[in-house]
Tab-separated table of C-alpha atoms in Angstrom:
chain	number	residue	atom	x	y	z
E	279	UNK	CA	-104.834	228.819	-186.515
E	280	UNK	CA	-106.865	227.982	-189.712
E	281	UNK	CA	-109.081	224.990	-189.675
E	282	UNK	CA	-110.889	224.334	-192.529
E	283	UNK	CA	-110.389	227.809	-193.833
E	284	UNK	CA	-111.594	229.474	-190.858
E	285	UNK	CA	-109.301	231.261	-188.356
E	286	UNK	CA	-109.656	231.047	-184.537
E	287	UNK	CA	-111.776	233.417	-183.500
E	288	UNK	CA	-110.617	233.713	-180.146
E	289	UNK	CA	-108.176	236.641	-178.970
E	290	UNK	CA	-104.237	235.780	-179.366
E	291	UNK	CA	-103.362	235.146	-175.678
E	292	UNK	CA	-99.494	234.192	-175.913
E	293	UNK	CA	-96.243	235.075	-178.354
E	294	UNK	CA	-94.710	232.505	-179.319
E	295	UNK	CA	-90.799	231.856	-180.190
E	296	UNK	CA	-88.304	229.975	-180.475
E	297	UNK	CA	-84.788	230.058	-178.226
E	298	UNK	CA	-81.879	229.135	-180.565
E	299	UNK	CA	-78.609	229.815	-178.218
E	300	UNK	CA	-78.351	233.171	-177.573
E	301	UNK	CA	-81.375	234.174	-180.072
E	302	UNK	CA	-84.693	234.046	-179.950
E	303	UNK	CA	-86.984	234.432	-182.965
E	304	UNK	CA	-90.509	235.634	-182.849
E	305	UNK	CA	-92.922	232.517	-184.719
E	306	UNK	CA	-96.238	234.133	-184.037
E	307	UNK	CA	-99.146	234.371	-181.590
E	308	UNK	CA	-101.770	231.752	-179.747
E	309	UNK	CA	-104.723	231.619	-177.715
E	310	UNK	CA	-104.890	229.202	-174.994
E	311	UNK	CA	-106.969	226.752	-177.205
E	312	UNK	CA	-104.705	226.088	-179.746
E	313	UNK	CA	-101.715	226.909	-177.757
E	314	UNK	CA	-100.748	222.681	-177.966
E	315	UNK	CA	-101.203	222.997	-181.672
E	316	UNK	CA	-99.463	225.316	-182.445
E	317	UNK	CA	-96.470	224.291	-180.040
E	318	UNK	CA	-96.671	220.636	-182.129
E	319	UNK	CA	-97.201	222.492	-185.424
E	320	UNK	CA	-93.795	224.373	-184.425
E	321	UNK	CA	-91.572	221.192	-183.561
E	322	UNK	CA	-93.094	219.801	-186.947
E	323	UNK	CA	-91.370	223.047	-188.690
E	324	UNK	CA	-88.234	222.281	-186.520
E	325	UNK	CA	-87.657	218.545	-187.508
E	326	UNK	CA	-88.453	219.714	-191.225
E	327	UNK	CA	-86.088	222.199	-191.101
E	328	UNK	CA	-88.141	225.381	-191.634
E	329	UNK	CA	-87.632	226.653	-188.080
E	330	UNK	CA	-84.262	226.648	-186.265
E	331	UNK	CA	-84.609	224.470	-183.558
E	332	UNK	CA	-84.510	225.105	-180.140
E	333	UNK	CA	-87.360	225.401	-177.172
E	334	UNK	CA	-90.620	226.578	-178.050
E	335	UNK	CA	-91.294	229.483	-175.453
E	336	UNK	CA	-95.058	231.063	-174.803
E	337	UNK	CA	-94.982	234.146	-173.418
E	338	UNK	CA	-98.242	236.215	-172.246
E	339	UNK	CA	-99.363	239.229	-174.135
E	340	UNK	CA	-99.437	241.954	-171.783
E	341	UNK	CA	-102.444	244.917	-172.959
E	342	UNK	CA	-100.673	248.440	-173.676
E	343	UNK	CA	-102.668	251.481	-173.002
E	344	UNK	CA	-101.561	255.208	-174.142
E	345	UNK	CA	-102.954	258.500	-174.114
E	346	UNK	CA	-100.397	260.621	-175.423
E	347	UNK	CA	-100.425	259.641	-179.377
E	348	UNK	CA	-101.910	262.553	-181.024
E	349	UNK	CA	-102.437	263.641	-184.789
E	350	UNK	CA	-101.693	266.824	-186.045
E	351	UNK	CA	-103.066	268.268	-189.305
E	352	UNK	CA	-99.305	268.659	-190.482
E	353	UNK	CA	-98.675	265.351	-190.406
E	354	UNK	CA	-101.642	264.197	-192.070
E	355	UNK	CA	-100.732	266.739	-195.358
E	356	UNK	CA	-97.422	265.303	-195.409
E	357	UNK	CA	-98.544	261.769	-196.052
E	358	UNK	CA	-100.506	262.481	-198.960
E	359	UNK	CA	-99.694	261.583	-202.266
E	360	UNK	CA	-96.910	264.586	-203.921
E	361	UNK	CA	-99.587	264.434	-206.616
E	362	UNK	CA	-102.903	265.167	-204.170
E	363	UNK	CA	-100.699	268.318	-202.353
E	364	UNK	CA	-100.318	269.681	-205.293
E	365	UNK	CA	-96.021	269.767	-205.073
């Protein structure tokens, strides 16, 4: 959300989509807050045409936590520029 060109500055709380028969498209994310707003802002896009229409679903953000994402040196050569390697 962006109100007079400031964005929420509360944590996203909720994806949101839309069910279209058997699909489902991802719109974004909300915090409880704004969550009406954006679910009005959403049917708005729908009647316009912008958004295929169907039920707005909110669906809570669940945290992820990992410990086995590692960097190794290798990898971090390889995504350097041909031109900084020296190839």
């Amino acid at each position: 959300m962006v109100k007079d060109g400031r964005q929420c500055p509360n944590p996203p709380q909720y994806t949101v989509s839309v069910a279209s028969g058997p699909d489902e498209y991802m719109v974004g994310v909300a915090c409880e807050t704004h969550r009406q707003t954006v679910s009005g802002r959403i049917r708005q896009l729908q009647e316009d045409g912008y958004v295929p229409s169907g039920s707005v679903r909110f669906a809570p953000l669940r945290p992820v936590g990992t410990d086995c994402i590692r960097a190794d040196p290798d990898d971090l050569v390889s995504i350097r520029p041909a031109a900084e390697r020296g190839d």
